[in-house]
Coordinates of C-alpha atoms in Angstrom, one line a residue:
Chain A
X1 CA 29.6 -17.4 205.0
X2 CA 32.2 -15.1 206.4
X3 CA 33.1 -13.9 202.8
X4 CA 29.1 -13.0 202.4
X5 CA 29.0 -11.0 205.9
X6 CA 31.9 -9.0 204.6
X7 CA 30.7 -8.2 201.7
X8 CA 27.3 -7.3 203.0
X9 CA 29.0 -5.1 205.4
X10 CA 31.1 -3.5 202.6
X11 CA 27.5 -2.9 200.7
X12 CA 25.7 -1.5 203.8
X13 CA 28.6 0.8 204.1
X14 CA 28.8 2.0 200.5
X15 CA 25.0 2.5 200.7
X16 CA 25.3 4.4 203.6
X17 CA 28.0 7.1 202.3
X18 CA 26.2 7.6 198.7
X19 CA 26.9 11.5 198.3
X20 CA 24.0 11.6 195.4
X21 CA 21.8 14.6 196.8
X22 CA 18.4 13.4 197.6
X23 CA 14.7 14.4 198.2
X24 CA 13.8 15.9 201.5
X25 CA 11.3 13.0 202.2
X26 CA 11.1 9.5 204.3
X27 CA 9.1 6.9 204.7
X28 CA 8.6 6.2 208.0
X29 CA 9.4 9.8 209.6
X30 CA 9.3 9.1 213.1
X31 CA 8.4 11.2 216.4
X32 CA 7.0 14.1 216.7
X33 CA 8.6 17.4 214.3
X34 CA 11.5 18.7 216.0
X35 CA 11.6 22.1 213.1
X36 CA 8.7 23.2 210.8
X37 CA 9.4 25.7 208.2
X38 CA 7.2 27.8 205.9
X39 CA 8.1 27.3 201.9
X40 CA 8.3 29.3 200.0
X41 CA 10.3 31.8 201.2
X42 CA 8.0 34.5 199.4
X43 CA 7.0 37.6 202.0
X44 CA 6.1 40.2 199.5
X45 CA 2.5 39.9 197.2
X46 CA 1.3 42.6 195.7
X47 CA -2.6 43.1 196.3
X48 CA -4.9 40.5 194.3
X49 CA -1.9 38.0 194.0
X50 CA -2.4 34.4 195.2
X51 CA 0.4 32.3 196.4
X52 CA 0.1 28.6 198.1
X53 CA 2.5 27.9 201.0
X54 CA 3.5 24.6 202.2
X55 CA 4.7 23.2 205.7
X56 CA 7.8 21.2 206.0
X57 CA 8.7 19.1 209.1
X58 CA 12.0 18.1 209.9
X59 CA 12.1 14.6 212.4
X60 CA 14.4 13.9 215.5
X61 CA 16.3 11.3 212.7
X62 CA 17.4 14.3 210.8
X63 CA 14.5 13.1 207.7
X64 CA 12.4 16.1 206.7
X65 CA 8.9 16.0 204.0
X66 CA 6.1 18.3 203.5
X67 CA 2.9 18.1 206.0
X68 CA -0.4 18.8 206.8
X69 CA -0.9 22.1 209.1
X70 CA -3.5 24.2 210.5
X71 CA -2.6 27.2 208.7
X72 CA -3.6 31.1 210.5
X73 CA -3.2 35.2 209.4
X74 CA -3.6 37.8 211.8
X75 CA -4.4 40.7 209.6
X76 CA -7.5 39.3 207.3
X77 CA -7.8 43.2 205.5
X78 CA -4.2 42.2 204.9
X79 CA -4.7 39.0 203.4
X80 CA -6.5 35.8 203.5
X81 CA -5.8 32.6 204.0
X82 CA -7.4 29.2 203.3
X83 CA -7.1 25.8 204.7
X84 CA -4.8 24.3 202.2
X85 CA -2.3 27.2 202.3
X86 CA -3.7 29.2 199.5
X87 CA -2.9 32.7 200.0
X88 CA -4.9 36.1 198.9
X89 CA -3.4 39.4 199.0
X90 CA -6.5 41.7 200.1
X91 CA -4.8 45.4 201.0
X92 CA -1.7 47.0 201.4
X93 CA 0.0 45.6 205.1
X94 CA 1.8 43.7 207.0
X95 CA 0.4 40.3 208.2
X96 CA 2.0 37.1 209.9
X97 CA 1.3 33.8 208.2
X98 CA 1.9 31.2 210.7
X99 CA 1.6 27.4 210.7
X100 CA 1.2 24.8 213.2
X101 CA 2.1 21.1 212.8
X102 CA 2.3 18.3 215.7
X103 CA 3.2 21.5 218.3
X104 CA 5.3 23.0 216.4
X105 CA 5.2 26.6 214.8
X106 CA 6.5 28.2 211.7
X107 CA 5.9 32.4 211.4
X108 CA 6.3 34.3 208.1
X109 CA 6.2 38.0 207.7
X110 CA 4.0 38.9 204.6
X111 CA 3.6 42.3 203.4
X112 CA 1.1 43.3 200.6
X113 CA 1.5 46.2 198.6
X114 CA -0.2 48.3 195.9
X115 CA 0.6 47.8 192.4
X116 CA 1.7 51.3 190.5
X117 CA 3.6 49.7 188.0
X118 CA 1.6 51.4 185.2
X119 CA 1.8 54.6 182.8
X120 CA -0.6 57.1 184.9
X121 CA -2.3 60.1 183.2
X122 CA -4.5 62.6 184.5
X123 CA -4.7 66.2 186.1
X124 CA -3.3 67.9 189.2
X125 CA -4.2 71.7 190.5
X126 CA -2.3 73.8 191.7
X127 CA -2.4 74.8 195.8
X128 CA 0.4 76.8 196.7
X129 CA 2.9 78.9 194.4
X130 CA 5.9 81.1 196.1
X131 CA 9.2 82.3 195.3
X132 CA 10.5 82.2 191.7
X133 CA 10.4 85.5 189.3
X134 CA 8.2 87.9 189.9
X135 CA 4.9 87.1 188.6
X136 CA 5.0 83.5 188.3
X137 CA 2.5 82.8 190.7
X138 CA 0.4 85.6 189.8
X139 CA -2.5 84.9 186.6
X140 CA -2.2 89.1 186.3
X141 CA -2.2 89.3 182.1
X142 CA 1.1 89.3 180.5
X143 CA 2.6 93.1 181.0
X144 CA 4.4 93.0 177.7
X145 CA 4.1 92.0 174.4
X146 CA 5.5 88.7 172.9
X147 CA 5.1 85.3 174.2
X148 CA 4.9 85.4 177.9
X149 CA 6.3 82.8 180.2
X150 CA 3.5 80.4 181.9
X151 CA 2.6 81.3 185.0
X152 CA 1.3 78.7 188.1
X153 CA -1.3 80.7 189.9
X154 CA -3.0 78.4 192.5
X155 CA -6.0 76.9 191.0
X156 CA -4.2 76.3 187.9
X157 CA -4.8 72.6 186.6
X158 CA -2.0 71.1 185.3
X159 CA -1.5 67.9 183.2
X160 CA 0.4 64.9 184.7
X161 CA 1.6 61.8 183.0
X162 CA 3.9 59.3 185.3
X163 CA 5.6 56.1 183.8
X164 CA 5.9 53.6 187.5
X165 CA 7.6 50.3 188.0
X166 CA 8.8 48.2 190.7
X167 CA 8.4 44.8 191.4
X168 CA 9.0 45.2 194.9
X169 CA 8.8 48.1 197.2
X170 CA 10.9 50.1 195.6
X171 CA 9.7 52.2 192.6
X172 CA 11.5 53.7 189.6
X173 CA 9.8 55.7 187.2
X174 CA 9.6 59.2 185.4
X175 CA 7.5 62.3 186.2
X176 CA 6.4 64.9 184.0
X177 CA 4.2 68.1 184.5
X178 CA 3.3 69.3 181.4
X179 CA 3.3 73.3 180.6
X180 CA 6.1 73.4 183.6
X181 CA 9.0 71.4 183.6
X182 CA 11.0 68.1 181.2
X183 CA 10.2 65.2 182.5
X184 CA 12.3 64.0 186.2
X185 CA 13.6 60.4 186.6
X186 CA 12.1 59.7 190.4
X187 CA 12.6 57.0 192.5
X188 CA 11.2 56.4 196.1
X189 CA 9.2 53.3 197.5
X190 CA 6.1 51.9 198.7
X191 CA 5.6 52.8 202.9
X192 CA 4.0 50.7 205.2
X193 CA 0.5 52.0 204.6
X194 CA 0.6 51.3 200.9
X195 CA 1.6 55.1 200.2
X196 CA 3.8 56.0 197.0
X197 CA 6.9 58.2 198.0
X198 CA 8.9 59.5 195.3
X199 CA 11.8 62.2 194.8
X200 CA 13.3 63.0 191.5
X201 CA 16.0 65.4 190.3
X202 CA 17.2 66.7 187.0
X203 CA 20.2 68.7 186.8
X204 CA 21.5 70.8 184.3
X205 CA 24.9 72.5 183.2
X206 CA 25.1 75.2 181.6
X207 CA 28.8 78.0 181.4
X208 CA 28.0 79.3 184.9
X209 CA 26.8 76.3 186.8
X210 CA 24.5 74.1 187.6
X211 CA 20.6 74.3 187.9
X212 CA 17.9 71.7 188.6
X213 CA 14.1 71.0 188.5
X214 CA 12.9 69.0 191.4
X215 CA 10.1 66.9 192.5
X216 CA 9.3 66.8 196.3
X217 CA 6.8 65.1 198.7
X218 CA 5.5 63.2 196.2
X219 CA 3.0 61.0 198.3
X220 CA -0.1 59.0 196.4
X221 CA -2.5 56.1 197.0
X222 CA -4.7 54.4 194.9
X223 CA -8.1 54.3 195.7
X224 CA -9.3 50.9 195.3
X225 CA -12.8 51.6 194.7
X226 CA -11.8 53.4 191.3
X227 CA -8.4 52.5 190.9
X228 CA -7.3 56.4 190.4
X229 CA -4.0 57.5 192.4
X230 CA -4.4 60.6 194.6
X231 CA -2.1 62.6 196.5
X232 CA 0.3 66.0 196.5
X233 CA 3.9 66.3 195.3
X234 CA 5.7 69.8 195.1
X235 CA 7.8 70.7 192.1
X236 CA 10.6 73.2 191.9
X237 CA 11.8 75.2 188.7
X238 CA 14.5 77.5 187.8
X239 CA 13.9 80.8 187.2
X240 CA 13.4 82.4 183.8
X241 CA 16.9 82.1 181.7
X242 CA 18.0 80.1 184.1
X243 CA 18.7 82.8 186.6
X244 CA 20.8 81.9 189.5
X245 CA 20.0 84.8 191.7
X246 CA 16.2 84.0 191.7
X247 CA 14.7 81.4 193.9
X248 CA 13.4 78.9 192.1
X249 CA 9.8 78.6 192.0
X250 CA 8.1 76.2 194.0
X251 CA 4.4 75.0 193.5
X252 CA 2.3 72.3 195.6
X253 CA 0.1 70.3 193.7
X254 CA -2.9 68.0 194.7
X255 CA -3.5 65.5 192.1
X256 CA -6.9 65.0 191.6
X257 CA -7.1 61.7 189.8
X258 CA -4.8 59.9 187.7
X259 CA -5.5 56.9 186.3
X260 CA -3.8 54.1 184.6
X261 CA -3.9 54.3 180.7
X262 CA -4.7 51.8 178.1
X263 CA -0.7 51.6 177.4
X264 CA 0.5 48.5 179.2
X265 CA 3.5 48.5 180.4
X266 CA 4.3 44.9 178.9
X267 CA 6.3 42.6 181.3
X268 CA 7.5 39.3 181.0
Chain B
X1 CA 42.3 -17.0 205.1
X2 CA 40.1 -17.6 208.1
X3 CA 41.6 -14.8 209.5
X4 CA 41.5 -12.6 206.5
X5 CA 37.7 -13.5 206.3
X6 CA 37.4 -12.0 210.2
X7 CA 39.0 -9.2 209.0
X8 CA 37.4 -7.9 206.4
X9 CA 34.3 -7.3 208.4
X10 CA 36.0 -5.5 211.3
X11 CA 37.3 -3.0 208.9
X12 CA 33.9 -2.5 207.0
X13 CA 32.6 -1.6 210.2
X14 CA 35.3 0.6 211.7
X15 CA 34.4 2.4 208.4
X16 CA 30.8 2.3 209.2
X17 CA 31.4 3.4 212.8
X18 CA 33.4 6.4 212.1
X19 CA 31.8 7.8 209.2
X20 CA 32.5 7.9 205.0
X21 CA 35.8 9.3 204.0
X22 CA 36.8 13.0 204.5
X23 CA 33.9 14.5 206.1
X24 CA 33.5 15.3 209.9
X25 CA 35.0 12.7 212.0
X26 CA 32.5 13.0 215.1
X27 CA 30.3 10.1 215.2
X28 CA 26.5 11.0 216.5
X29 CA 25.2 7.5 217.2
X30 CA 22.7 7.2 220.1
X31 CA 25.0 6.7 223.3
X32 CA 27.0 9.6 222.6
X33 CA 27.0 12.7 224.2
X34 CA 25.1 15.0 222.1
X35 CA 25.8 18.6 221.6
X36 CA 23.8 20.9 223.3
X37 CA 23.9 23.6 220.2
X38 CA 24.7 23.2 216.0
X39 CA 25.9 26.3 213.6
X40 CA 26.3 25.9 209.9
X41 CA 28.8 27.7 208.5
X42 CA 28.9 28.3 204.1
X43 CA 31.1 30.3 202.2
X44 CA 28.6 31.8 200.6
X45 CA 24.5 32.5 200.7
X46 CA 24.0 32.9 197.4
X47 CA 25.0 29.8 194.6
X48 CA 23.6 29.9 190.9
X49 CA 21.5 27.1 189.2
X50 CA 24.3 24.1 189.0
X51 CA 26.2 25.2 191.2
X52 CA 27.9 23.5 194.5
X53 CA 28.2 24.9 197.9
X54 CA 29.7 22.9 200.9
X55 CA 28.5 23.4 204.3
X56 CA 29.7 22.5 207.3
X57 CA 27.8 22.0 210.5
X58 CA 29.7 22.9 213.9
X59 CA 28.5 21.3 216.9
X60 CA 28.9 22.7 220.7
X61 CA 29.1 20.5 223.3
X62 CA 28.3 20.7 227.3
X63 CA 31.8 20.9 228.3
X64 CA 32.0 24.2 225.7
X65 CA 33.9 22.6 222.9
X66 CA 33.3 22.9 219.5
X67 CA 34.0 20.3 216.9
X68 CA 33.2 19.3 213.2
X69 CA 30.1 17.0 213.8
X70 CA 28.3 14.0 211.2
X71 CA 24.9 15.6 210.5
X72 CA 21.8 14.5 208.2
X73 CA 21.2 17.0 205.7
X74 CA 18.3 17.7 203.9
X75 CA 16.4 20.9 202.1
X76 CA 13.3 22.2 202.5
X77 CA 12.5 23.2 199.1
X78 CA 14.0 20.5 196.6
X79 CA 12.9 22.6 193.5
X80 CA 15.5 25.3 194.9
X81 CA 18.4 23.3 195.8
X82 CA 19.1 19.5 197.4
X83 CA 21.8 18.3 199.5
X84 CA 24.1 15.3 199.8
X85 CA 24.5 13.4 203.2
X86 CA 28.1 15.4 203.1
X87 CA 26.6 19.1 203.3
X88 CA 27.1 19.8 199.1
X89 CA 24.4 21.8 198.3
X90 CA 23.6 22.1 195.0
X91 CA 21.3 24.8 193.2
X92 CA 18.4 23.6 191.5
X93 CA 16.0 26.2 190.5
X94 CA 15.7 30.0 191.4
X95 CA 14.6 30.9 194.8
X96 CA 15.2 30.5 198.3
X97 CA 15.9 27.2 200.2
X98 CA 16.6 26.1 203.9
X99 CA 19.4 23.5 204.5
X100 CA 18.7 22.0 207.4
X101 CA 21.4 19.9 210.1
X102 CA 19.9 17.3 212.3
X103 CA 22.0 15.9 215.2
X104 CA 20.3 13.6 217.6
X105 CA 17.0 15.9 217.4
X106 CA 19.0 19.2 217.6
X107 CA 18.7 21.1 214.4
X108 CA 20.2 24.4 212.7
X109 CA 19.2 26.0 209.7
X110 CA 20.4 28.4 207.0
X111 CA 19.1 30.4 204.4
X112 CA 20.7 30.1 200.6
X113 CA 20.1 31.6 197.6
X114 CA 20.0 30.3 194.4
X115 CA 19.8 32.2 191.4
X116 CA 20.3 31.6 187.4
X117 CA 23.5 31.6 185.7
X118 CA 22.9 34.7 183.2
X119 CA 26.7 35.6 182.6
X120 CA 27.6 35.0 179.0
X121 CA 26.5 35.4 175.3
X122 CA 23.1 35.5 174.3
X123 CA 21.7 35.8 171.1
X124 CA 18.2 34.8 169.3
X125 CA 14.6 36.4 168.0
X126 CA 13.4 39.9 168.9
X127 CA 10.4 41.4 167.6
X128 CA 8.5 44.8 168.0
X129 CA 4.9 44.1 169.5
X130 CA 4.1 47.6 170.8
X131 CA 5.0 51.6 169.8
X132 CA 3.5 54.7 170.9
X133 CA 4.9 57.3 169.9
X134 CA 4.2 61.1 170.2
X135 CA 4.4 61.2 166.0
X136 CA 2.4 58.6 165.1
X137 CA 4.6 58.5 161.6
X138 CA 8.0 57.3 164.1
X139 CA 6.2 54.0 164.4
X140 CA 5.1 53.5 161.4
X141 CA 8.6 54.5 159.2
X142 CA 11.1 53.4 161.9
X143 CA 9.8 51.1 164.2
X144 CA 7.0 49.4 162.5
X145 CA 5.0 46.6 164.8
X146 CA 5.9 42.6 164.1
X147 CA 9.1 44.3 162.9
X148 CA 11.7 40.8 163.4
X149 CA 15.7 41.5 164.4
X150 CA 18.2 39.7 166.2
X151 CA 19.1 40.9 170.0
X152 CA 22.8 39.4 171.5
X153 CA 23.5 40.1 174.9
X154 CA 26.9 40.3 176.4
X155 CA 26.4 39.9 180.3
X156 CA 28.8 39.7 183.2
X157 CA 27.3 38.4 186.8
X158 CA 28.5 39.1 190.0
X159 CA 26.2 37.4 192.9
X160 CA 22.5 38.7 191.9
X161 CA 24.1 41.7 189.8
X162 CA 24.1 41.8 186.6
X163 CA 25.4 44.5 183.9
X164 CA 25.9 44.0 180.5
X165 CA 25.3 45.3 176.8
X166 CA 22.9 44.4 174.4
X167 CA 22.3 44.6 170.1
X168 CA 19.6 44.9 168.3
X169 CA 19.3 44.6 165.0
X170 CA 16.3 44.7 162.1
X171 CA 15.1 45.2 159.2
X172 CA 12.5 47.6 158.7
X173 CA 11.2 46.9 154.8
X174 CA 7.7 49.1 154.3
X175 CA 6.7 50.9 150.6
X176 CA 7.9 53.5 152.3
X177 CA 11.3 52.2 154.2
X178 CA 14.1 49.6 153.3
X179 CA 16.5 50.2 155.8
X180 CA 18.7 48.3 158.3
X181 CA 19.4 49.6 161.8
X182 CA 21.4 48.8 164.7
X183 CA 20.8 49.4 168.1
X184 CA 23.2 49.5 170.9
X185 CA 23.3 49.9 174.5
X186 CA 23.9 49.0 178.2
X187 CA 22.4 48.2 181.1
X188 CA 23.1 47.2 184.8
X189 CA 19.9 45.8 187.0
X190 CA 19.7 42.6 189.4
X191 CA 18.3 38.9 189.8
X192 CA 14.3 38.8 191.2
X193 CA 14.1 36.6 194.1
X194 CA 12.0 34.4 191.6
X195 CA 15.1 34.7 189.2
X196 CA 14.2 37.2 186.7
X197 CA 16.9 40.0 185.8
X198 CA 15.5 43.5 185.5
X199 CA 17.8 46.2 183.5
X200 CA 18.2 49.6 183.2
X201 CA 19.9 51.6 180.8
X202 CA 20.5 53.2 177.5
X203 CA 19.8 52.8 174.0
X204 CA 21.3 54.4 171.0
X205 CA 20.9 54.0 166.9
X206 CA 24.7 53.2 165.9
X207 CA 25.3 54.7 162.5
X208 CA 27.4 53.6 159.5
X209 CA 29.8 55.5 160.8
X210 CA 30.1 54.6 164.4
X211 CA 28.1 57.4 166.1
X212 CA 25.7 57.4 168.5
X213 CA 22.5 58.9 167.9
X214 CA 18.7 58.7 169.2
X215 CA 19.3 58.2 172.6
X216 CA 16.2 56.4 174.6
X217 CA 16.1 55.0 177.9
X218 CA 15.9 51.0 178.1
X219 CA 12.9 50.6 180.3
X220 CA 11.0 48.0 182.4
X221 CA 13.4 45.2 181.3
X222 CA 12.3 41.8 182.6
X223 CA 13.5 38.1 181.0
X224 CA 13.8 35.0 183.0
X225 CA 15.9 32.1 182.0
X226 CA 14.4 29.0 180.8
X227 CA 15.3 25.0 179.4
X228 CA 17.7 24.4 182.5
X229 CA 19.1 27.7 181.9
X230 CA 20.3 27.3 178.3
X231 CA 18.0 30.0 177.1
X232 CA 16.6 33.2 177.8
X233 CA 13.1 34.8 177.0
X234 CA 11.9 38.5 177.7
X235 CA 10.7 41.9 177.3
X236 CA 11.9 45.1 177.2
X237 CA 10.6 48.7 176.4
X238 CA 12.7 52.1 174.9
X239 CA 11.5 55.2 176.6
X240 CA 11.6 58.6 175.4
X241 CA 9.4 61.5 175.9
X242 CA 7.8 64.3 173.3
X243 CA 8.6 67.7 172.8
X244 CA 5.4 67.8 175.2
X245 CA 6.8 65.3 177.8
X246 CA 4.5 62.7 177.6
X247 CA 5.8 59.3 177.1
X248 CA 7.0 57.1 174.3
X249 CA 7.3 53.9 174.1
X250 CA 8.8 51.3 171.6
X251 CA 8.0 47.9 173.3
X252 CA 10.2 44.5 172.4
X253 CA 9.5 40.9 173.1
X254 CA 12.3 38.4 172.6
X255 CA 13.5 35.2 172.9
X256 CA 14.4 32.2 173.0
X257 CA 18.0 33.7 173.2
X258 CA 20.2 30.4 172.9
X259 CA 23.4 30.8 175.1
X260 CA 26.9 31.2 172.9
X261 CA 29.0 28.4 173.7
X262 CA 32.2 30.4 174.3
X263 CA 35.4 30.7 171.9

């Protein structure tokens, strides 16, 4: 009898130090929840993605397992939510998804932005043109003969084509303005508001130095009605040749509407 | 023996009483004084997929000392990583996971991250599924669509960054073309929170005689790993521009790349 209390002693004890990792769950979880926390740890959707959350309680006897919640958002342009946890991403924000279980609360800070990960095409005018070489922001006909140098009078419409991704808030991507300048790696991000801000730089060298084109102030939403992006960016060129001594030209742009081409950019 | 049979059971329960083996020696049964805050303390916040990670859990006590204290453990996302009863954590799956302490009803918490093991050799199946190109002839004479190749990678991982080179080479056989190219080039980029890698880089045609020619830019790079980690699947695009500066784009697919065991 002795020899059979030992060894169930020796068994309850070898039970009781197994290191084998196990599933947060129990049985019988008992009391009240003394943590809740939100899973997944996801706080970024971009707008029309769906994510479902879960609450998980953690007991007084250290045993923790998934349970039901009342679940709440505070921003419903932001997003939605239902009462399983389903989320919908409505518009670009910030919202607090928060869940309550047996008292106990669990917050998560959500933010919902726009998607631009796309190729976008389309046309942008011209609103202001200074500096540069004389002439350059003047449409006055070419004074001599030969193949004159374009010129980026305002009202001028230019073509755009911009090549976007980002998978967060932060966007990479290339810019080109056709008829004005090669094409500008840019990188910027997504603001609060849902707002594209880019700046981009290509730099040159040539014997003398260094030169650049530059893209400024780039700053676009997307409509969501029509899905076109809209906004202003300013763009910088050299002057003709190159020239050092010359300013280089600088032109503000509004875009009037670029929209996403049939190119997908294929991700995985 | 009758007193050999008493003592066995007095031992088994000193063993019980004041915990299993090496860990924390600081019993927290009910009658004991309980500590008034917890801190967990990891040498890390970040562990890849199969991967261990030990915590400790630090318990402060009304009189102000701190000691080592006998927690239970447990996770709040099991698909991300689960934990022993002696603070091991060990990565699952990709993402982002609580460990949780509990002593007598007091709690601390910690975030970790666990992401995929990509560091290695790579190498399987890579196909062209998309090309537009400013002259339409480009896609058809060098990068013709459904176009099959083989793609190794050659990555090195540090935390959630990731750099590495990659080569690609096919076969392009048309009436018009029997040739077979090479591609090679780099690429440096980081591990999604979900556990893709992005990349960003170069890309260059390697000729017969070493040089480096057709420069593009290796664009919009996403894989993920898959079977446990043991393979990798994805997508990548080559960028360029035309003479006019609108884009061009030669789009791959690939995968499943089957990890090289190593030499």
């Amino acid at each position: 009898m002795t020899r059979l209390l030992a060894l169930g002693c020796m068994l309850v004890c070898v039970t009781g130090c197994s290191d084998s990792p196990t599933a947060p769950t129990s049985p019988t979880p008992t009391g009240s929840p003394v943590l809740l926390t939100i899973t997944p740890a996801t706080s970024l959707l971009k707008v029309g993605a769906n994510e479902t959350f879960s609450a998980f309680a953690v007991f007084p006897d250290g045993s923790g397992t998934t349970v039901a919640a009342q679940w709440l958002i505070d921003q419903a342009a932001v997003a939605t939510v239902q009462a399983s946890g389903f989320i919908t991403a409505i518009g670009p924000g910030v919202a607090t998804l928060t869940a309550r279980a047996d008292e106990r609360t669990a917050s998560r800070s959500l933010r919902v932005i726009p998607d631009y990960a796309a190729t976008w095409e389309g046309d942008a005018r011209i609103v202001e043109c200074r500096d540069g070489d004389p002439g350059d922001c003047t449409s006055a006909p070419c004074p001599t003969r030969g193949v004159c140098p374009p010129v980026y009078p305002p009202g001028r419409i230019l073509r755009i084509a911009a090549v976007l991704t980002h998978r967060d808030e932060h966007v990479a991507g290339f810019v080109s303005v056709t008829e004005c300048c090669p094409v500008i790696p840019a990188k910027g991000t997504i603001d609060l508001s849902g707002a594209l801000i880019l700046d981009g730089v290509l730099e040159r060298r040539d014997s003398i130095g260094s030169y650049e084109w530059r893209l400024l102030d780039w700053k676009t939403t997307i409509d969501s009605a029509t899905g076109s992006m809209r906004g202003s960016f300013v763009q910088t060129k050299p002057a003709f040749g190159n020239n050092r001594t010359t300013p280089p030209t600088r032109i503000r742009c509004e875009i009037i509407d670029l929209r996403r081409t049939s190119q997908v950019l294929r991700t995985f | 023996m009758v007193r050999w049979s008493f003592l066995v059971p007095a031992v088994s329960s000193l063993t019980l009483a004041f915990g299993c083996g090496n860990g924390p020696t600081e019993p927290s049964s009910p009658g004991t004084s309980a500590p008034v805050s917890l801190s967990l303390s990891a040498p890390s916040d970040l562990v890849k997929v199969r991967e261990t990670i030990s915590f400790a859990v630090i318990g402060t006590f009304a009189d102000g000392s701190a000691r080592p204290v006998v927690a239970r453990w447990t996770t709040d996302t099991p698909a991300v990583a689960v934990v022993d009863q002696r603070g091991n954590v060990n990565g699952v799956g990709s993402g982002r996971v609580n460990v949780i302490a509990t002593v007598q009803a007091q709690t601390a918490m910690k975030s970790l991250r666990v992401v995929p093991d990509y560091a290695g050799r790579w190498t399987g199946l890579t196909v062209i599924v998309s090309c537009r190109m400013g002259d339409f002839r480009t896609c058809g004479r060098s990068f013709p669509i459904d176009t099959k190749g083989t793609l190794t990678l050659a990555l090195s991982q540090d935390d959630a960054v990731v750099t590495g080179g990659l080569d690609v080479t096919y076969r392009v056989f048309t009436f018009l073309t029997d040739s077979v190219t090479t591609r090679v080039g780099n690429g440096t980029g980081t591990i999604l929170e979900d556990g893709r890698l992005t990349l960003e880089g170069r890309l260059w045609t390697r000729l017969s005689d070493g040089r480096l020619v057709g420069e593009s830019t290796l664009w919009n790079w996403m894989s993920a790993a898959e079977a446990n980690g043991e393979s990798v699947r994805g997508a990548f695009q080559e960028l360029s521009f035309s003479f006019g500066g609108f884009p061009q784009y030669v789009g791959w697919e690939f995968g499943p790349l089957a990890r090289v065991p190593p030499p």
